[in-house]
Short mmCIF file of C-alpha atoms and ligand atoms in Angstrom, two decimals:
data_model
loop_
_atom_site.label_atom_id
_atom_site.label_comp_id
_atom_site.label_asym_id
_atom_site.label_seq_id
_atom_site.Cartn_x
_atom_site.Cartn_y
_atom_site.Cartn_z
CA UNK L 1 -5.22 184.84 119.94
CA UNK L 2 -3.49 182.26 117.74
CA UNK L 3 0.29 181.92 117.91
CA UNK L 4 1.80 184.02 115.12
CA UNK L 5 4.08 181.14 114.13
CA UNK L 6 1.03 178.95 113.44
CA UNK L 7 -0.55 181.50 111.09
CA UNK L 8 -0.58 180.69 107.38
CA UNK L 9 1.43 182.94 105.07
CA UNK L 10 0.12 184.75 101.97
CA UNK L 11 2.40 186.42 99.43
CA UNK L 12 0.84 189.23 97.38
CA UNK L 13 2.75 190.77 94.47
CA UNK L 14 2.06 194.42 93.67
CA UNK L 15 0.86 194.65 97.28
CA UNK L 16 1.85 198.27 97.96
CA UNK L 17 -1.44 199.75 96.77
CA UNK L 18 -4.69 199.19 94.89
CA UNK L 19 -6.13 195.70 94.52
CA UNK L 20 -2.98 194.07 95.91
CA UNK L 21 -3.18 196.08 99.13
CA UNK L 22 -6.87 195.19 99.58
CA UNK L 23 -5.94 191.52 99.12
CA UNK L 24 -3.20 191.88 101.73
CA UNK L 25 -5.70 193.45 104.14
CA UNK L 26 -8.14 190.56 103.51
CA UNK L 27 -5.51 188.00 104.46
CA UNK L 28 -4.57 189.98 107.59
CA UNK L 29 -8.23 190.14 108.61
CA UNK L 30 -8.50 186.39 108.09
CA UNK L 31 -5.64 185.37 110.36
CA UNK L 32 -2.69 185.23 107.98
CA UNK L 33 0.80 186.65 108.00
CA UNK L 34 1.37 188.55 104.77
CA UNK L 35 4.27 189.30 102.45
CA UNK L 36 3.87 192.31 100.18
CA UNK L 37 6.19 192.33 97.17
CA UNK L 38 6.40 195.53 95.15
CA UNK L 39 8.81 197.37 92.88
CA UNK L 40 7.74 200.76 94.33
CA UNK L 41 9.90 201.01 97.45
CA UNK L 42 8.45 204.33 98.64
CA UNK L 43 4.78 203.34 98.51
CA UNK L 44 5.61 199.92 99.95
CA UNK L 45 7.36 201.46 102.95
CA UNK L 46 4.41 203.78 103.60
CA UNK L 47 1.90 200.94 103.25
CA UNK L 48 3.94 198.61 105.47
CA UNK L 49 4.12 201.23 108.23
CA UNK L 50 0.35 201.86 108.11
CA UNK L 51 -0.75 198.24 108.46
CA UNK L 52 -1.54 197.09 111.98
CA UNK L 53 0.44 194.31 113.60
CA UNK L 54 3.88 194.72 111.91
CA UNK L 55 4.94 191.28 113.17
CA UNK L 56 2.52 189.80 110.66
CA UNK L 57 3.62 191.95 107.70
CA UNK L 58 6.79 191.50 105.64
CA UNK L 59 7.22 194.11 102.89
CA UNK L 60 9.93 193.23 100.34
CA UNK L 61 11.03 195.44 97.47
CA UNK L 62 11.09 193.14 94.45
CA UNK L 63 10.76 193.47 90.69
CA UNK L 64 8.75 190.41 89.65
CA UNK L 65 10.27 190.61 86.16
CA UNK L 66 13.69 189.69 87.53
CA UNK L 67 14.33 185.99 88.35
CA UNK L 68 17.18 186.77 90.77
CA UNK L 69 15.09 189.29 92.73
CA UNK L 70 12.14 186.90 92.91
CA UNK L 71 14.33 184.04 94.17
CA UNK L 72 15.98 186.31 96.75
CA UNK L 73 12.58 187.59 97.96
CA UNK L 74 11.13 184.10 98.38
CA UNK L 75 14.28 182.95 100.19
CA UNK L 76 13.76 185.87 102.57
CA UNK L 77 10.17 184.72 103.15
CA UNK L 78 11.45 181.21 103.90
CA UNK L 79 13.97 182.62 106.40
CA UNK L 80 11.55 185.00 108.16
CA UNK L 81 8.18 183.20 108.02
CA UNK L 82 9.26 179.63 107.13
CA UNK L 83 6.32 178.77 104.90
CA UNK L 84 4.00 179.95 102.11
CA UNK L 85 0.35 178.90 101.88
CA UNK L 86 -1.04 181.34 99.32
CA UNK L 87 0.39 183.37 96.47
CA UNK L 88 -1.50 186.10 94.62
CA UNK L 89 0.15 187.19 91.38
CA UNK L 90 -1.38 190.65 91.25
CA UNK L 91 1.50 192.92 90.10
CA UNK L 92 0.58 194.34 86.72
CA UNK L 93 1.03 197.23 84.34
CA UNK L 94 -1.16 198.52 81.53
CA UNK L 95 -0.36 200.26 78.23
CA UNK L 96 -3.44 201.21 76.23
CA UNK L 97 -2.39 202.34 72.72
CA UNK L 98 -3.15 201.54 69.08
CA UNK L 99 -1.07 198.67 67.69
CA UNK L 100 1.05 200.98 65.53
CA UNK L 101 2.06 203.08 68.55
CA UNK L 102 3.10 200.35 70.97
CA UNK L 103 6.89 200.07 71.05
CA UNK L 104 8.56 196.70 71.37
CA UNK L 105 9.94 197.77 74.76
CA UNK L 106 6.44 198.64 75.99
CA UNK L 107 5.09 195.31 74.71
CA UNK L 108 7.92 193.37 76.37
CA UNK L 109 7.50 195.27 79.66
CA UNK L 110 3.80 194.45 79.88
CA UNK L 111 4.46 190.78 79.10
CA UNK L 112 7.42 190.62 81.51
CA UNK L 113 5.42 192.08 84.39
CA UNK L 114 2.00 190.52 83.85
CA UNK L 115 3.07 187.10 82.56
CA UNK L 116 6.73 186.38 83.34
CA UNK L 117 6.26 187.70 86.88
CA UNK L 118 3.48 185.18 87.58
CA UNK L 119 5.57 182.36 86.11
CA UNK L 120 8.61 183.25 88.21
CA UNK L 121 6.78 183.88 91.50
CA UNK L 122 4.72 180.71 91.22
CA UNK L 123 7.78 178.62 90.44
CA UNK L 124 9.62 180.06 93.45
CA UNK L 125 6.68 179.83 95.89
CA UNK L 126 5.65 176.32 94.82
CA UNK L 127 8.96 175.05 96.24
CA UNK L 128 7.77 176.03 99.73
CA UNK L 129 4.11 175.13 99.20
CA UNK L 130 5.10 171.55 98.34
CA UNK L 131 6.39 171.11 101.88
CA UNK L 132 2.95 171.90 103.40
CA UNK L 133 0.65 169.13 104.50
CA UNK L 134 -2.25 170.94 102.84
CA UNK L 135 -0.43 172.20 99.75
CA UNK L 136 -1.23 175.73 98.75
CA UNK L 137 -3.24 178.05 96.57
CA UNK L 138 -2.22 180.44 93.81
CA UNK L 139 -4.49 183.12 92.35
CA UNK L 140 -3.45 185.00 89.23
CA UNK L 141 -5.08 188.40 88.79
CA UNK L 142 -5.96 188.46 85.10
CA UNK L 143 -8.58 190.79 83.62
CA UNK L 144 -11.75 190.87 81.63
CA UNK L 145 -9.34 192.02 78.89
CA UNK L 146 -7.86 188.52 78.90
CA UNK L 147 -11.25 186.91 78.21
CA UNK L 148 -12.00 188.78 74.99
CA UNK L 149 -10.22 191.20 72.71
CA UNK L 150 -10.87 194.93 72.70
CA UNK L 151 -9.27 198.03 71.24
CA UNK L 152 -5.95 199.47 72.45
CA UNK L 153 -5.10 196.33 74.42
CA UNK L 154 -2.63 194.55 72.13
CA UNK L 155 -0.09 194.27 74.95
CA UNK L 156 -2.32 194.25 78.04
CA UNK L 157 -5.05 191.97 76.64
CA UNK L 158 -2.51 189.54 75.19
CA UNK L 159 -0.62 189.38 78.49
CA UNK L 160 -3.81 188.69 80.44
CA UNK L 161 -5.04 186.03 77.99
CA UNK L 162 -1.62 184.40 78.32
CA UNK L 163 -1.90 184.64 82.11
CA UNK L 164 -5.19 182.73 81.92
CA UNK L 165 -3.48 180.04 79.81
CA UNK L 166 -0.62 179.97 82.33
CA UNK L 167 -3.18 179.52 85.13
CA UNK L 168 -4.57 176.40 83.48
CA UNK L 169 -1.12 174.96 82.75
CA UNK L 170 -0.09 175.55 86.37
CA UNK L 171 -3.35 174.12 87.72
CA UNK L 172 -2.98 170.90 85.77
CA UNK L 173 0.60 170.27 86.83
CA UNK L 174 0.69 171.71 90.35
CA UNK L 175 -2.71 170.21 91.18
CA UNK L 176 -0.95 166.85 91.37
CA UNK L 177 1.04 168.25 94.27
CA UNK L 178 -1.93 169.72 96.14
CA UNK L 179 -1.38 173.26 94.89
CA UNK L 180 -4.54 174.77 93.37
CA UNK L 181 -4.19 177.55 90.81
CA UNK L 182 -7.07 179.80 89.75
CA UNK L 183 -7.50 183.27 88.28
CA UNK L 184 -9.84 186.17 88.75
CA UNK L 185 -10.75 188.41 85.83
CA UNK L 186 -11.69 191.80 87.28
CA UNK L 187 -13.78 194.26 85.37
CA UNK L 188 -12.89 197.95 85.91
CA UNK L 189 -11.90 198.76 89.49
CA UNK L 190 -11.30 202.23 90.91
CA UNK L 191 -7.48 202.29 91.40
CA UNK L 192 -4.46 204.34 90.32
CA UNK L 193 -4.14 202.11 87.26
CA UNK L 194 -7.75 202.81 86.25
CA UNK L 195 -7.25 206.56 86.81
CA UNK L 196 -4.27 206.41 84.46
CA UNK L 197 -6.03 204.71 81.56
CA UNK L 198 -9.75 205.53 81.97
CA UNK L 199 -10.84 208.98 80.75
CA UNK L 200 -14.16 210.52 81.85
CA UNK L 201 -15.78 209.31 78.61
CA UNK L 202 -14.44 205.76 79.07
CA UNK L 203 -15.71 205.78 82.65
CA UNK L 204 -19.20 206.70 81.52
CA UNK L 205 -19.11 204.00 78.80
CA UNK L 206 -18.23 201.41 81.44
CA UNK L 207 -21.14 202.49 83.65
CA UNK L 208 -23.40 202.08 80.65
CA UNK L 209 -22.05 198.67 79.55
CA UNK L 210 -21.74 196.92 82.92
CA UNK L 211 -25.05 195.37 84.09
CA UNK L 212 -24.43 196.49 87.70
CA UNK L 213 -23.79 200.04 86.34
CA UNK L 214 -20.65 200.73 88.32
CA UNK L 215 -16.96 199.97 88.84
CA UNK L 216 -15.93 197.22 91.24
CA UNK L 217 -14.13 197.96 94.49
CA UNK L 218 -10.73 196.68 95.54
CA UNK L 219 -12.44 194.93 98.47
CA UNK L 220 -14.74 193.02 96.11
CA UNK L 221 -11.66 191.72 94.25
CA UNK L 222 -10.06 190.74 97.56
CA UNK L 223 -13.18 188.80 98.64
CA UNK L 224 -13.06 186.72 95.43
CA UNK L 225 -9.33 186.03 95.82
CA UNK L 226 -9.85 185.17 99.49
CA UNK L 227 -12.59 182.69 98.59
CA UNK L 228 -10.36 180.98 96.01
CA UNK L 229 -7.56 180.64 98.59
CA UNK L 230 -9.87 179.39 101.34
CA UNK L 231 -10.91 175.83 102.23
CA UNK L 232 -14.37 176.72 100.82
CA UNK L 233 -12.75 176.44 97.36
CA UNK L 234 -10.79 173.26 98.13
CA UNK L 235 -11.99 171.50 94.93
CA UNK L 236 -11.76 174.55 92.65
CA UNK L 237 -8.70 174.35 90.39
CA UNK L 238 -7.86 175.81 86.97
CA UNK L 239 -10.84 178.18 86.89
CA UNK L 240 -11.23 181.82 85.91
CA UNK L 241 -13.73 183.79 87.98
CA UNK L 242 -14.89 187.03 86.34
CA UNK L 243 -15.49 189.63 89.07
CA UNK L 244 -17.01 192.22 86.80
CA UNK L 245 -20.63 193.09 87.58
CA UNK L 246 -21.79 190.94 84.66
CA UNK L 247 -19.63 192.64 82.02
CA UNK L 248 -18.32 189.37 80.57
CA UNK L 249 -21.79 187.80 80.54
CA UNK L 250 -23.30 190.75 78.70
CA UNK L 251 -20.49 191.49 76.27
CA UNK L 252 -20.43 195.03 75.05
CA UNK L 253 -23.91 194.69 73.55
CA UNK L 254 -25.79 197.25 71.50
CA UNK L 255 -26.33 200.63 73.21
CA UNK L 256 -29.78 201.02 71.61
CA UNK L 257 -30.99 197.66 72.92
CA UNK L 258 -29.54 198.39 76.34
CA UNK L 259 -31.45 201.69 76.46
CA UNK L 260 -34.66 199.90 75.40
CA UNK L 261 -34.18 197.48 78.29
CA UNK L 262 -34.09 200.29 80.89
CA UNK L 263 -37.30 200.16 82.99
CA UNK L 264 -38.23 203.81 82.20
CA UNK L 265 -38.09 203.08 78.44
CA UNK L 266 -40.81 200.41 78.58
P1 LIG M 1 -2.04 199.60 90.57
O1 LIG M 1 -1.20 200.22 89.50
O2 LIG M 1 -2.75 200.48 91.52
O3 LIG M 1 -1.13 198.58 91.41
C1 LIG M 1 -0.21 197.71 90.79
C2 LIG M 1 0.96 197.48 91.74
O4 LIG M 1 1.89 196.60 91.06
C3 LIG M 1 1.72 198.77 92.07
O5 LIG M 1 1.92 198.88 93.46
C4 LIG M 1 3.02 198.62 91.30
O6 LIG M 1 4.12 199.29 91.90
C5 LIG M 1 3.20 197.10 91.29
N1 LIG M 1 4.10 196.67 90.22
C6 LIG M 1 4.12 197.08 88.92
N2 LIG M 1 5.15 196.49 88.28
C7 LIG M 1 5.78 195.69 89.18
C8 LIG M 1 6.91 194.83 89.12
N3 LIG M 1 7.62 194.69 87.98
N4 LIG M 1 7.27 194.15 90.23
C9 LIG M 1 6.59 194.30 91.38
N5 LIG M 1 5.51 195.11 91.51
C10 LIG M 1 5.13 195.79 90.43
O7 LIG M 1 -3.00 198.63 89.79
P2 LIG M 1 -4.34 197.83 90.24
O8 LIG M 1 -5.48 198.46 89.53
O9 LIG M 1 -4.39 197.63 91.72
O10 LIG M 1 -4.06 196.45 89.51
C11 LIG M 1 -3.70 195.26 90.16
C12 LIG M 1 -3.89 194.10 89.20
O11 LIG M 1 -5.28 194.05 88.80
C13 LIG M 1 -3.10 194.24 87.89
O12 LIG M 1 -2.59 192.99 87.51
C14 LIG M 1 -4.14 194.72 86.90
O13 LIG M 1 -3.81 194.37 85.57
C15 LIG M 1 -5.36 193.99 87.40
N6 LIG M 1 -6.62 194.61 86.95
C16 LIG M 1 -6.94 195.89 87.30
C17 LIG M 1 -8.13 196.44 86.84
C18 LIG M 1 -8.54 197.86 87.20
O14 LIG M 1 -9.51 198.35 86.62
N7 LIG M 1 -7.89 198.52 88.11
C19 LIG M 1 -8.98 195.70 86.02
C20 LIG M 1 -8.62 194.41 85.67
C21 LIG M 1 -7.44 193.88 86.15
#
């Protein structure tokens, strides 16, 4: 087995559960040490204690909206693990409401978490990545909602579109220093967040509209992130990979035409 001190280090924000936890597990399975940052201390502690090989796992309670907490967390990573090779900006929150009902505080909170958090964490982690011979890789977890507008997503969709713009800005500048920055744009994935904002009717609409006729899994998101962080993607920089069962390619489409295209309708 490889010496733990030689293992690369991946930082995953929002790593206590859901997509972030699956990403953390991917990195563990692929020979990394991992740092899970999360605002939810209770879930983080439970998750940290359940993961095998505690020597390779560093859970840190951190609010990615707060510059001082982010700096302190990354300093702790530098002290404990000494390096950072990959960063996944996955922490996110969603508010799905009509424009007239979204308060300014709700709007600011979504932007602060989904956008400011990725700015702050990347800035802090890039300081350590620059010291690596092989640079580093950042993946921002955006959303299909950042690729096109849809109803009730004034805050969430705007934050994810901005995150995609941030990804390209970061890729252009940090690429010069050997740090690649890409994004994934997940379609709907079965997590606590989805349970919160997807009613039974919405769920059935998604099944209908997505060419693969289902939600994605957290593991499928992790595989895409893992690819983007791996040497297999060493020349991929500034890209957005939709991991969405074909949802972006199809658009929402016309229900009547979709029904006509079903094999049993022909
Ligand atoms: P989730 O709610 O299950 O997990 C999000 C995690 O982020 C939680 O552990 C939460 O505590 C943490 N978090 C929230 N605010 C934070 C903060 N300020 N600082 C640190 N941690 C914070 O959600 P998920 O479905 O796993 O989503 C993960 C990412 O994937 C999000 O960015 C989300 O927007 C994106 N996404 C999810 C879906 C989906 O359908 N689930 C679709 C597209 C994109």
